[in-house]
Amino acid sequence: MAEATYSIGEGPATRVSLSLPEGTAEAIRARVGKREFSAFITEAVERELRGQVLDEYLADYESRKGPVSESARQRARQVFDEVFAEEAEWPAAG
């Protein structure tokens, strides 16, 4: 039987070991409480991954078409976030 593969944000929760500076961990606990710690980390990591996916798209576009202006880059980030929010799915990096 083939092993299931999941997209970012999908699948059952899995335990991972994570090391953070104590001050960072305390700041997270102070902000969201102990019970929401994992959810906070998950959301932060997914936000970072979404940014990296967009950066990959922009780098690919620039390699084919040339530089993207800062205003176009900001607009792409806005559109990307809007589409992501509507679709509730992760776009594939390519």
PDB file of C-alpha atoms in Angstrom:
ATOM      1  CA  MET A   1       0.000   0.000   0.000  1.00  0.00           C
ATOM      2  CA  ALA A   2       1.370   3.439  -0.952  1.00  0.00           C
ATOM      3  CA  GLU A   3       2.138   5.959   1.756  1.00  0.00           C
ATOM      4  CA  ALA A   4      -0.238   8.941   1.784  1.00  0.00           C
ATOM      5  CA  THR A   5       1.210  12.297   0.833  1.00  0.00           C
ATOM      6  CA  TYR A   6      -0.223  15.543   2.115  1.00  0.00           C
ATOM      7  CA  SER A   7       0.005  19.144   0.970  1.00  0.00           C
ATOM      8  CA  ILE A   8       1.027  21.885   3.360  1.00  0.00           C
ATOM      9  CA  GLY A   9      -1.640  22.312   6.019  1.00  0.00           C
ATOM     10  CA  GLU A  10      -3.193  18.878   5.403  1.00  0.00           C
ATOM     11  CA  GLY A  11      -3.029  15.519   7.123  1.00  0.00           C
ATOM     12  CA  PRO A  12      -3.097  14.370  10.697  1.00  0.00           C
ATOM     13  CA  ALA A  13      -1.007  16.124  13.323  1.00  0.00           C
ATOM     14  CA  THR A  14       2.415  14.662  13.904  1.00  0.00           C
ATOM     15  CA  ARG A  15       4.781  15.283  16.785  1.00  0.00           C
ATOM     16  CA  VAL A  16       8.085  16.953  15.991  1.00  0.00           C
ATOM     17  CA  SER A  17      10.891  18.129  18.196  1.00  0.00           C
ATOM     18  CA  LEU A  18      11.428  21.868  18.051  1.00  0.00           C
ATOM     19  CA  SER A  19      14.083  23.910  19.787  1.00  0.00           C
ATOM     20  CA  LEU A  20      13.452  27.603  20.402  1.00  0.00           C
ATOM     21  CA  PRO A  21      15.247  30.146  22.516  1.00  0.00           C
ATOM     22  CA  GLU A  22      13.532  30.214  25.913  1.00  0.00           C
ATOM     23  CA  GLY A  23      12.680  33.901  25.551  1.00  0.00           C
ATOM     24  CA  THR A  24      10.896  33.186  22.264  1.00  0.00           C
ATOM     25  CA  ALA A  25       8.962  30.283  23.760  1.00  0.00           C
ATOM     26  CA  GLU A  26       7.957  32.404  26.752  1.00  0.00           C
ATOM     27  CA  ALA A  27       6.820  35.241  24.489  1.00  0.00           C
ATOM     28  CA  ILE A  28       4.629  32.829  22.510  1.00  0.00           C
ATOM     29  CA  ARG A  29       3.118  31.344  25.694  1.00  0.00           C
ATOM     30  CA  ALA A  30       2.461  34.844  27.037  1.00  0.00           C
ATOM     31  CA  ARG A  31       0.731  35.842  23.812  1.00  0.00           C
ATOM     32  CA  VAL A  32      -1.386  32.745  23.113  1.00  0.00           C
ATOM     33  CA  GLY A  33      -1.207  30.525  26.192  1.00  0.00           C
ATOM     34  CA  LYS A  34       0.152  27.025  26.566  1.00  0.00           C
ATOM     35  CA  ARG A  35      -2.798  25.326  24.848  1.00  0.00           C
ATOM     36  CA  GLU A  36      -2.462  27.344  21.623  1.00  0.00           C
ATOM     37  CA  PHE A  37       1.329  27.126  21.377  1.00  0.00           C
ATOM     38  CA  SER A  38       1.360  24.465  18.636  1.00  0.00           C
ATOM     39  CA  ALA A  39      -1.323  26.250  16.608  1.00  0.00           C
ATOM     40  CA  PHE A  40       0.699  29.462  16.767  1.00  0.00           C
ATOM     41  CA  ILE A  41       3.853  27.724  15.551  1.00  0.00           C
ATOM     42  CA  THR A  42       1.907  25.925  12.793  1.00  0.00           C
ATOM     43  CA  GLU A  43       0.387  29.190  11.524  1.00  0.00           C
ATOM     44  CA  ALA A  44       3.758  30.946  11.597  1.00  0.00           C
ATOM     45  CA  VAL A  45       5.473  28.144   9.678  1.00  0.00           C
ATOM     46  CA  GLU A  46       2.690  27.981   7.078  1.00  0.00           C
ATOM     47  CA  ARG A  47       2.833  31.764   6.619  1.00  0.00           C
ATOM     48  CA  GLU A  48       6.599  31.515   6.059  1.00  0.00           C
ATOM     49  CA  LEU A  49       6.167  28.649   3.591  1.00  0.00           C
ATOM     50  CA  ARG A  50       3.520  30.615   1.673  1.00  0.00           C
ATOM     51  CA  GLY A  51       5.963  33.523   1.411  1.00  0.00           C
ATOM     52  CA  GLN A  52       8.690  31.212   0.146  1.00  0.00           C
ATOM     53  CA  VAL A  53       6.353  29.729  -2.481  1.00  0.00           C
ATOM     54  CA  LEU A  54       5.542  33.234  -3.719  1.00  0.00           C
ATOM     55  CA  ASP A  55       9.240  34.143  -3.756  1.00  0.00           C
ATOM     56  CA  GLU A  56       9.881  31.044  -5.918  1.00  0.00           C
ATOM     57  CA  TYR A  57       7.149  32.105  -8.343  1.00  0.00           C
ATOM     58  CA  LEU A  58       8.559  35.626  -8.568  1.00  0.00           C
ATOM     59  CA  ALA A  59      12.115  34.357  -9.070  1.00  0.00           C
ATOM     60  CA  ASP A  60      10.910  32.054 -11.838  1.00  0.00           C
ATOM     61  CA  TYR A  61       9.005  34.902 -13.482  1.00  0.00           C
ATOM     62  CA  GLU A  62      12.022  37.208 -13.259  1.00  0.00           C
ATOM     63  CA  SER A  63      14.300  34.581 -14.790  1.00  0.00           C
ATOM     64  CA  ARG A  64      11.967  34.354 -17.781  1.00  0.00           C
ATOM     65  CA  LYS A  65      10.666  37.927 -18.164  1.00  0.00           C
ATOM     66  CA  GLY A  66      13.031  40.224 -16.285  1.00  0.00           C
ATOM     67  CA  PRO A  67      12.866  42.241 -13.079  1.00  0.00           C
ATOM     68  CA  VAL A  68       9.576  42.824 -11.264  1.00  0.00           C
ATOM     69  CA  SER A  69       9.011  46.296  -9.814  1.00  0.00           C
ATOM     70  CA  GLU A  70       8.436  46.679  -6.092  1.00  0.00           C
ATOM     71  CA  SER A  71       4.836  47.790  -6.674  1.00  0.00           C
ATOM     72  CA  ALA A  72       4.185  44.721  -8.874  1.00  0.00           C
ATOM     73  CA  ARG A  73       5.831  42.520  -6.237  1.00  0.00           C
ATOM     74  CA  GLN A  74       3.561  43.958  -3.523  1.00  0.00           C
ATOM     75  CA  ARG A  75       0.504  43.522  -5.743  1.00  0.00           C
ATOM     76  CA  ALA A  76       1.503  39.901  -6.478  1.00  0.00           C
ATOM     77  CA  ARG A  77       1.779  39.237  -2.737  1.00  0.00           C
ATOM     78  CA  GLN A  78      -1.679  40.766  -2.189  1.00  0.00           C
ATOM     79  CA  VAL A  79      -3.250  38.747  -5.015  1.00  0.00           C
ATOM     80  CA  PHE A  80      -1.494  35.583  -3.873  1.00  0.00           C
ATOM     81  CA  ASP A  81      -2.840  36.031  -0.332  1.00  0.00           C
ATOM     82  CA  GLU A  82      -6.364  36.754  -1.612  1.00  0.00           C
ATOM     83  CA  VAL A  83      -6.403  33.686  -3.859  1.00  0.00           C
ATOM     84  CA  PHE A  84      -4.930  31.534  -1.113  1.00  0.00           C
ATOM     85  CA  ALA A  85      -7.620  32.718   1.329  1.00  0.00           C
ATOM     86  CA  GLU A  86     -10.413  32.007  -1.193  1.00  0.00           C
ATOM     87  CA  GLU A  87      -9.119  28.609  -2.258  1.00  0.00           C
ATOM     88  CA  ALA A  88      -8.059  27.440   1.206  1.00  0.00           C
ATOM     89  CA  GLU A  89      -5.446  25.336  -0.568  1.00  0.00           C
ATOM     90  CA  TRP A  90      -1.722  25.616  -1.059  1.00  0.00           C
ATOM     91  CA  PRO A  91      -0.615  26.400  -4.579  1.00  0.00           C
ATOM     92  CA  ALA A  92       2.092  24.165  -5.929  1.00  0.00           C
ATOM     93  CA  ALA A  93       5.521  25.719  -6.285  1.00  0.00           C
ATOM     94  CA  GLY A  94       6.852  25.364  -9.765  1.00  0.00           C
TER      95      GLY A  94
END
